[in-house]
CSV table of C-alpha atoms in Angstrom, one decimal:
chain,number,residue,atom,x,y,z
F,181,UNK,CA,0.0,0.0,0.0
F,182,UNK,CA,1.1,3.5,-0.7
F,183,UNK,CA,-0.2,6.2,1.7
F,184,UNK,CA,1.1,9.8,1.5
F,185,UNK,CA,3.9,8.8,-0.7
F,186,UNK,CA,5.2,6.2,1.7
F,187,UNK,CA,5.0,2.5,1.3
F,188,UNK,CA,3.1,1.0,4.2
F,189,UNK,CA,3.9,-2.6,5.2
F,190,UNK,CA,1.0,-4.8,6.1
F,191,UNK,CA,0.7,-6.0,9.7
F,192,UNK,CA,0.9,-4.5,13.2
F,193,UNK,CA,2.5,-1.1,13.9
F,194,UNK,CA,5.3,-0.6,16.4
F,195,UNK,CA,7.8,-3.1,17.8
F,196,UNK,CA,7.2,-6.8,17.8
F,197,UNK,CA,6.5,-8.0,21.3
F,198,UNK,CA,9.5,-10.0,22.6
F,199,UNK,CA,8.6,-13.5,23.4
F,200,UNK,CA,8.1,-13.4,27.2
F,201,UNK,CA,8.5,-16.5,29.1
F,202,UNK,CA,5.0,-17.4,30.2
F,203,UNK,CA,6.2,-19.1,33.4
F,204,UNK,CA,8.3,-16.1,34.4
F,205,UNK,CA,5.3,-13.8,33.8
F,206,UNK,CA,3.0,-16.0,35.9
F,207,UNK,CA,5.6,-16.1,38.7
F,208,UNK,CA,5.9,-12.3,38.7
F,209,UNK,CA,2.2,-12.0,38.9
F,210,UNK,CA,2.0,-14.5,41.8
F,211,UNK,CA,4.8,-12.6,43.7
F,212,UNK,CA,3.0,-9.3,43.1
F,213,UNK,CA,-0.2,-10.8,44.5
F,214,UNK,CA,1.6,-12.1,47.6
F,215,UNK,CA,3.2,-8.7,48.2
F,216,UNK,CA,-0.2,-7.0,47.8
F,217,UNK,CA,-1.8,-9.4,50.3
F,218,UNK,CA,1.0,-8.8,52.8
F,219,UNK,CA,0.6,-5.0,52.4
F,220,UNK,CA,-3.2,-5.3,52.9
F,221,UNK,CA,-2.7,-7.5,56.0
F,222,UNK,CA,-0.3,-4.9,57.5
F,223,UNK,CA,-2.7,-2.1,56.7
F,224,UNK,CA,-5.6,-3.9,58.4
F,225,UNK,CA,-3.4,-4.6,61.5
F,226,UNK,CA,-2.5,-1.0,61.7
F,227,UNK,CA,-6.1,0.2,61.4
F,228,UNK,CA,-7.3,-2.4,64.0
F,229,UNK,CA,-4.6,-1.1,66.5
F,230,UNK,CA,-5.6,2.4,65.8
F,231,UNK,CA,-9.3,1.6,66.4
F,232,UNK,CA,-8.6,-0.2,69.6
F,233,UNK,CA,-6.4,2.7,70.9
F,234,UNK,CA,-9.2,5.2,70.1
F,235,UNK,CA,-11.8,3.0,71.8
F,236,UNK,CA,-9.6,2.9,75.0
F,237,UNK,CA,-9.3,6.6,74.9
F,238,UNK,CA,-13.0,7.0,74.5
F,239,UNK,CA,-13.6,4.8,77.5
F,240,UNK,CA,-11.2,6.8,79.6
F,241,UNK,CA,-12.9,10.0,78.6
F,242,UNK,CA,-16.3,8.6,79.3
F,243,UNK,CA,-15.1,7.6,82.8
F,244,UNK,CA,-13.7,11.1,83.4
F,245,UNK,CA,-16.9,12.7,82.2
F,246,UNK,CA,-18.9,10.5,84.6
F,247,UNK,CA,-16.7,11.5,87.4
F,248,UNK,CA,-17.2,15.2,86.6
F,249,UNK,CA,-21.0,14.6,86.4
F,250,UNK,CA,-20.9,13.0,89.9
F,251,UNK,CA,-18.9,16.0,91.2
F,252,UNK,CA,-21.4,18.4,89.7
F,253,UNK,CA,-24.4,16.6,91.2
F,254,UNK,CA,-22.7,16.6,94.6
F,255,UNK,CA,-22.0,20.3,94.3
F,256,UNK,CA,-25.6,21.0,93.3
F,257,UNK,CA,-26.6,19.3,96.6
F,258,UNK,CA,-24.3,21.6,98.5
F,259,UNK,CA,-21.6,19.0,99.1
F,260,UNK,CA,-18.0,19.6,98.0
F,261,UNK,CA,-16.3,16.3,96.9
F,262,UNK,CA,-13.2,15.4,98.7
F,263,UNK,CA,-11.3,15.3,95.4
F,264,UNK,CA,-12.1,18.9,94.7
F,265,UNK,CA,-11.1,19.9,98.2
F,266,UNK,CA,-7.8,18.1,97.7
F,267,UNK,CA,-7.3,19.9,94.4
F,268,UNK,CA,-8.0,23.3,95.9
F,269,UNK,CA,-5.8,22.8,98.9
F,270,UNK,CA,-3.1,21.4,96.7
F,271,UNK,CA,-3.3,24.5,94.5
F,272,UNK,CA,-3.2,26.8,97.5
F,273,UNK,CA,-0.2,25.0,98.9
F,274,UNK,CA,1.5,25.1,95.5
F,275,UNK,CA,0.9,28.9,95.2
F,276,UNK,CA,2.2,29.4,98.7
F,277,UNK,CA,5.4,27.5,97.9
F,278,UNK,CA,5.8,29.5,94.7
F,279,UNK,CA,5.4,32.7,96.6
F,280,UNK,CA,7.9,31.7,99.3
F,281,UNK,CA,10.5,30.7,96.7
F,282,UNK,CA,10.0,34.0,94.9
F,283,UNK,CA,10.4,35.9,98.1
F,284,UNK,CA,13.5,33.9,99.0
F,285,UNK,CA,15.0,34.6,95.5
F,286,UNK,CA,14.2,38.3,95.9
F,287,UNK,CA,15.8,38.4,99.3
F,288,UNK,CA,19.0,36.8,97.9
F,289,UNK,CA,19.1,39.3,95.1
F,290,UNK,CA,18.6,42.2,97.5
F,291,UNK,CA,21.3,40.8,99.8
F,292,UNK,CA,23.7,40.4,96.9
F,293,UNK,CA,23.1,43.9,95.6
F,294,UNK,CA,23.5,45.6,99.0
F,295,UNK,CA,26.9,43.9,99.6
F,296,UNK,CA,29.8,45.6,97.6
């Protein structure tokens, strides 16, 4: 055939496919499938661990929320839970300790500045 001034050969266009060993091709396909299944298994394990850690966190938060609800109900009845008292006294003690250390540091600075 002559098309556009060029002689066209009959048959397929492009390179002839190299004769690929069918057994090698099948083995590569099997290996690829094994690797794909292994990746899928790892991905599912990771997701299951992620879900279980999130579920544990949710349970801990629910317990904490329930504790706060109990405290609020007790405070609505005019009772101050011992945990809150401990927190308040702990904060007051912490503030007192901070103030005393600040005063001690200030005293040292004044003592050092007054001595030549």
